[in-house]
Every structure is written in C-alpha cells, then in structure tokens.
Coordinates of C-alpha atoms in Angstrom, one line a residue:
M21 CA 0.0 -0.1 0.0
T22 CA 2.7 2.2 0.6
G23 CA 4.3 1.9 -2.8
I24 CA 0.3 2.7 -4.3
N25 CA 0.0 5.6 -2.3
A26 CA 3.5 7.1 -3.1
L27 CA 2.5 6.5 -6.9
F28 CA -0.6 8.6 -6.2
L29 CA 1.0 11.5 -4.5
L30 CA 3.6 11.6 -7.5
V31 CA 0.8 11.6 -10.2
G32 CA -1.4 13.8 -8.1
L33 CA 1.8 16.3 -7.5
L34 CA 2.7 16.3 -11.3
L35 CA -1.0 16.9 -12.2
F36 CA -1.4 19.8 -9.8
I37 CA 2.0 21.5 -10.9
S38 CA 1.0 21.0 -14.6
V39 CA -2.5 22.9 -14.1
L40 CA -0.8 25.6 -12.2
A41 CA 1.5 25.9 -15.0
S42 CA -1.5 27.0 -17.0
T43 CA -1.4 30.5 -15.5
I44 CA 2.0 31.2 -16.4
S45 CA 1.1 29.9 -20.0
A46 CA -1.5 32.7 -20.2
R47 CA 0.7 35.3 -18.9
L48 CA 3.7 34.5 -21.1
G49 CA 1.8 33.4 -24.2
L50 CA 3.4 30.0 -24.5
P51 CA 1.8 26.9 -25.8
L52 CA 0.6 24.8 -22.2
L53 CA 2.1 21.6 -23.8
L54 CA 5.6 23.3 -24.0
L55 CA 5.2 23.9 -20.3
F56 CA 3.9 20.4 -19.8
L57 CA 6.8 19.0 -21.5
G58 CA 9.2 21.2 -19.2
V59 CA 7.2 19.9 -16.1
G60 CA 7.9 16.1 -17.4
M61 CA 11.6 17.2 -18.3
L62 CA 12.3 18.4 -14.7
A63 CA 10.7 15.5 -13.2
G64 CA 12.4 12.7 -15.3
E65 CA 15.6 11.2 -14.9
D66 CA 17.8 13.8 -16.4
G67 CA 16.3 16.6 -13.9
P68 CA 16.0 17.3 -10.5
G69 CA 12.9 14.6 -10.1
G70 CA 15.0 11.9 -11.2
I71 CA 12.2 9.5 -12.0
V72 CA 13.2 6.7 -14.2
F73 CA 10.4 5.3 -16.6
N74 CA 11.3 3.2 -19.7
D75 CA 8.4 0.9 -19.9
Y76 CA 7.5 1.5 -23.7
F77 CA 4.2 -0.8 -23.4
I78 CA 2.6 1.4 -20.8
A79 CA 3.8 4.6 -22.4
T80 CA 2.2 3.5 -25.9
L81 CA -1.0 2.5 -23.9
I82 CA -1.4 5.8 -21.8
S83 CA -0.3 7.9 -25.0
Q84 CA -2.8 6.1 -27.5
L85 CA -5.5 6.2 -24.8
A86 CA -5.1 10.1 -24.1
L87 CA -4.9 10.6 -27.8
A88 CA -7.8 8.9 -28.6
V89 CA -10.0 10.5 -25.7
I90 CA -8.7 14.2 -26.6
L91 CA -9.8 13.5 -30.7
L92 CA -13.2 12.3 -29.6
D93 CA -13.6 15.4 -27.3
G94 CA -12.2 17.8 -29.8
G95 CA -14.5 16.4 -32.3
L96 CA -17.9 16.5 -30.3
R97 CA -17.1 20.1 -29.3
T98 CA -16.8 20.9 -33.2
R99 CA -20.3 22.4 -34.5
V100 CA -22.1 20.8 -37.5
A101 CA -22.2 24.4 -39.1
S102 CA -18.1 24.2 -38.9
F103 CA -18.3 21.0 -40.8
R104 CA -20.9 22.6 -43.6
V105 CA -18.3 25.6 -43.8
A106 CA -14.5 24.1 -43.7
L107 CA -14.7 20.1 -44.1
K108 CA -13.3 20.3 -47.7
P109 CA -10.2 22.6 -47.1
A110 CA -9.6 21.2 -44.0
A111 CA -9.5 17.6 -45.5
V112 CA -7.1 18.8 -48.1
L113 CA -4.8 20.2 -45.3
A114 CA -5.0 17.3 -43.0
T115 CA -3.9 14.7 -45.8
W116 CA -2.0 16.4 -48.7
G117 CA -0.9 19.3 -46.4
V118 CA 0.5 17.0 -43.7
I119 CA 2.3 14.9 -46.7
G120 CA 3.8 17.8 -48.2
T121 CA 5.0 19.5 -45.1
A122 CA 6.5 16.1 -44.0
G123 CA 8.1 15.6 -47.5
L124 CA 9.6 19.1 -47.6
L125 CA 10.9 19.1 -43.8
G126 CA 12.1 15.4 -44.3
I127 CA 14.2 16.6 -47.4
F128 CA 15.9 19.4 -45.1
A129 CA 16.2 17.2 -42.3
T130 CA 18.1 14.5 -44.5
W131 CA 20.4 17.3 -46.1
L132 CA 21.0 18.9 -42.8
L133 CA 21.8 15.8 -40.5
D134 CA 23.1 13.5 -43.3
V135 CA 21.2 10.8 -42.4
D136 CA 19.2 8.1 -44.2
W137 CA 16.2 9.7 -46.2
R138 CA 13.9 7.3 -44.4
L139 CA 15.2 8.6 -41.1
G140 CA 14.9 12.2 -42.0
M141 CA 11.3 11.6 -43.3
L142 CA 10.5 9.9 -40.1
L143 CA 11.8 12.8 -38.0
A144 CA 9.6 15.2 -40.3
A145 CA 6.4 13.2 -40.0
I146 CA 6.7 13.2 -36.2
V147 CA 6.3 16.9 -36.2
G148 CA 4.2 17.0 -39.3
S149 CA 0.8 17.6 -37.7
T150 CA -0.4 20.6 -35.8
D151 CA -2.0 21.3 -32.4
A152 CA -5.2 23.3 -32.8
A153 CA -5.2 23.8 -29.0
A154 CA -1.7 25.4 -28.8
V155 CA -2.7 27.6 -31.8
F156 CA -5.7 28.7 -30.4
A157 CA -4.0 29.6 -27.0
L158 CA -1.7 31.9 -28.6
L159 CA -4.3 33.5 -30.8
R160 CA -6.3 34.0 -27.5
N161 CA -3.5 35.6 -25.6
S162 CA -2.4 37.7 -28.4
G163 CA -6.0 39.1 -29.2
V164 CA -5.7 38.0 -32.5
K165 CA -9.3 37.2 -34.0
L166 CA -9.8 34.7 -36.8
N167 CA -12.8 34.8 -39.5
E168 CA -15.3 31.8 -39.0
R169 CA -14.1 30.0 -42.1
V170 CA -10.5 30.2 -41.0
Q171 CA -11.1 29.1 -37.4
A172 CA -13.4 26.0 -38.4
T173 CA -10.8 25.1 -40.7
L174 CA -7.9 24.9 -38.2
E175 CA -10.4 23.2 -35.8
I176 CA -11.2 20.4 -38.0
E177 CA -7.9 20.1 -39.8
S178 CA -6.1 19.6 -36.4
G179 CA -8.5 16.8 -35.5
A180 CA -7.9 14.9 -38.7
N181 CA -4.0 15.6 -39.4
D182 CA -3.0 13.6 -36.2
P183 CA -4.0 10.3 -37.7
M184 CA -2.4 11.1 -41.3
A185 CA 0.8 12.0 -39.2
I186 CA 0.4 8.9 -37.1
L187 CA 0.1 6.6 -40.4
L188 CA 3.2 8.2 -41.9
V189 CA 5.2 7.3 -38.8
V190 CA 4.4 3.7 -38.6
A191 CA 5.0 3.7 -42.5
L192 CA 8.3 5.0 -42.2
V193 CA 9.2 2.8 -39.0
E194 CA 8.1 -0.1 -41.2
M195 CA 10.3 1.1 -43.7
L196 CA 13.4 1.1 -41.6
L197 CA 12.5 -1.9 -39.9
H198 CA 11.8 -4.1 -43.0
P199 CA 13.3 -2.5 -45.9
E200 CA 12.8 -5.5 -47.8
K201 CA 9.4 -5.9 -47.6
A202 CA 8.5 -2.1 -48.0
S203 CA 7.4 -0.7 -51.3
A204 CA 5.9 2.9 -52.4
A205 CA 2.5 0.8 -53.6
G206 CA 2.1 -0.7 -50.4
V207 CA 2.7 2.4 -48.3
A208 CA 0.2 4.2 -50.3
W209 CA -2.4 1.3 -50.2
M210 CA -1.9 1.4 -46.4
L211 CA -2.6 5.2 -46.0
V212 CA -5.7 5.1 -48.5
S213 CA -7.0 1.9 -47.0
Q214 CA -6.6 3.1 -43.4
M215 CA -8.0 6.5 -43.5
G216 CA -11.0 5.2 -45.7
L217 CA -12.0 2.7 -43.3
G218 CA -11.4 5.0 -40.6
A219 CA -13.7 7.6 -42.0
L220 CA -16.4 4.9 -42.8
I221 CA -16.4 3.2 -39.5
G222 CA -16.6 6.4 -37.8
L223 CA -19.3 7.6 -39.7
I224 CA -21.5 4.5 -39.3
A225 CA -20.6 4.0 -35.7
G226 CA -21.1 7.9 -34.7
W227 CA -24.6 7.5 -36.4
V228 CA -25.4 4.3 -34.4
L229 CA -24.2 5.6 -31.1
S230 CA -26.2 8.8 -31.7
R231 CA -29.5 6.9 -32.2
L232 CA -28.8 4.7 -29.4
M233 CA -28.6 7.7 -27.0
A234 CA -31.7 9.2 -28.5
R235 CA -33.6 6.1 -27.5
L236 CA -32.0 5.6 -23.9
S237 CA -32.9 7.4 -20.7
L238 CA -30.1 7.5 -18.3
A239 CA -29.0 9.5 -15.5
E240 CA -27.4 12.9 -16.8
G241 CA -23.8 12.0 -15.5
L242 CA -23.9 8.4 -17.4
Y243 CA -24.1 10.1 -20.9
A244 CA -20.6 11.1 -20.8
L245 CA -19.5 7.8 -19.9
L246 CA -21.6 5.9 -22.6
I247 CA -19.9 8.4 -24.8
L248 CA -16.5 7.6 -23.8
S249 CA -17.0 4.0 -23.8
G250 CA -18.6 4.2 -27.2
G251 CA -15.6 6.1 -28.5
L252 CA -13.0 3.7 -27.0
L253 CA -15.1 0.7 -29.0
I254 CA -14.9 2.6 -32.1
F255 CA -11.4 3.2 -31.7
A256 CA -10.4 -0.4 -30.9
A257 CA -12.7 -2.1 -33.3
T258 CA -11.3 0.2 -36.3
N259 CA -7.5 -0.8 -35.5
L260 CA -8.5 -4.4 -35.2
L261 CA -10.0 -4.2 -38.6
N262 CA -6.8 -2.4 -40.1
G263 CA -8.2 0.9 -40.0
S264 CA -7.3 4.4 -38.6
G265 CA -8.9 4.2 -35.1
F266 CA -7.5 7.9 -34.6
L267 CA -9.3 9.3 -37.5
A268 CA -12.6 6.8 -36.5
V269 CA -13.0 8.6 -33.4
S270 CA -12.2 12.2 -34.4
W271 CA -14.5 14.1 -37.1
P272 CA -16.2 11.1 -38.7
A273 CA -17.8 9.8 -35.6
S274 CA -18.0 13.3 -34.0
W275 CA -19.9 14.7 -36.9
S276 CA -22.2 11.9 -37.5
A277 CA -23.0 12.0 -34.0
T278 CA -23.6 15.7 -34.1
A279 CA -25.4 15.9 -37.2
A280 CA -27.9 13.6 -35.7
A281 CA -28.8 16.4 -33.3
M282 CA -27.4 14.8 -30.2
P283 CA -28.2 17.4 -27.3
P284 CA -25.0 19.1 -26.3
S285 CA -25.5 18.1 -22.7
M286 CA -24.8 14.6 -23.8
C287 CA -21.9 15.1 -26.2
C288 CA -19.8 17.3 -24.0
A289 CA -20.6 16.3 -20.7

C-alpha cells in the first residue's frame, strides 16, 4: 500500500503542478503543452526529479488512450456548421498538407543531419501535424481574431491531421525495420485503406451511437461515460479491422453524432 500511495502522491503532484503551469502559459503566451513537457523533463531521470521510466508498453498504452479521448472530445465540441463551412479545405490540409509538410521538412532534415532519407522523413512525420489547442491559446492570448471559415478549418484540420501523421510514422518505421518488404505502392495502399476505413467506420458508428442515445433514458452523468465507452469501442474495433482508429473517433464519428442532433449536454458533458 505504501508503494501505491506513493504513486498516487507522485501523479497528483505532477498533475497539480501542470495545472498551475497553465496560469504561467496564459501570462507569457506560451503553448501549454510546452510547459507540460518542461514539467515532465524536470521530473525525469535527467532532471531534479530523477524519476526513471522506460516502460514503452505502458507509455504507448497511455499515450494512445489519451490521444483517442482528446480527438473524440475535440470532435464532439465541433459544431455541425463548422463542418459545412470548412470540411473540404480542412480535409485537404489534413492529408496532402501533412504529406507535403513532412516531405519538404524530411528533405531538409536529411540534408542537414546527413542521415538516411527514411530517417529524415521519419523525423519530419513526427512533427508534421499541428495542435489546434496550442494555436488557439496563442491567438487568444495575443488578441488576434480569426474569421469563421479560417477558425473552422483549423479546428477540423487539427482533429484529422494527427491520424495522417501517425500513419506516416508507422509506414516509415516499417520501412526502416523491414526495408525488404516495403514498397511505395504498399505504403500508399496502407494510407488510403486505413484512412478510408477509419472514416467509414467512424461515420457509421457515430450515427449508431447517436441513435442509441436518443432512445435511452439514463442519469445525466452516465451519458458522458456512454460516449467515452462508445468512442473507445470505435477506436479499438477500427484498429482491429486495420483502419485508422484515431481518424474514426475524431471528426467522422463526431460529425455523424452531432449531425443527428445529439443534445449538447450529452456530447460535451
């Protein structure tokens, strides 16, 4: 029990410090995620905290779960009107925009670091996506106002570019680990099939979930749990079917659910 309580104490302390850091972020105009990374570095083995953590399985488990929930929440908070205004430009930016950004940065990284082109492209793919939360925080603190179309495009694009960046990272890692099995046609097919299957499953599952919620009568606090469990089901099932689970739980499922007139108290509880 001592070890468990010590773990709870450590987790609570790190979360407490990270939340307090948000006030510093607002005053300095820095992205909140940058301060979160700083807290993690200070708590790590190379910082004064000295915490040693090298369990890649747990790190992958927590990060995938957290990203799935973040994408689901962000999609559900996006208004249907935003999809109607900015879906087309956002879809182009989230696919070809990420590929173009990763390609140009990959060429530069390969030349600058003098490494194998696959490693240079991998480094570029890792940083190829954008984070709308960080962008909005900077714009809000600077007082800059965006028109509705630009803001909607950024909002939707940020929820769809992460799946594309993840697929590029996975494809490039496979090319590095198994170069004899990798081919341009195989990588292209993987991207198209996973994105297409993720979008299709997300649309269908989101519509089914919204219809189910319209027919159920639950305590108000249980709707959020139902959406969370439904989102995790969509995420896991899509991954098992070799689709993009991250794409499925972001804008396809969210657009399908919100378009079916799900009450705001249900989708954003």
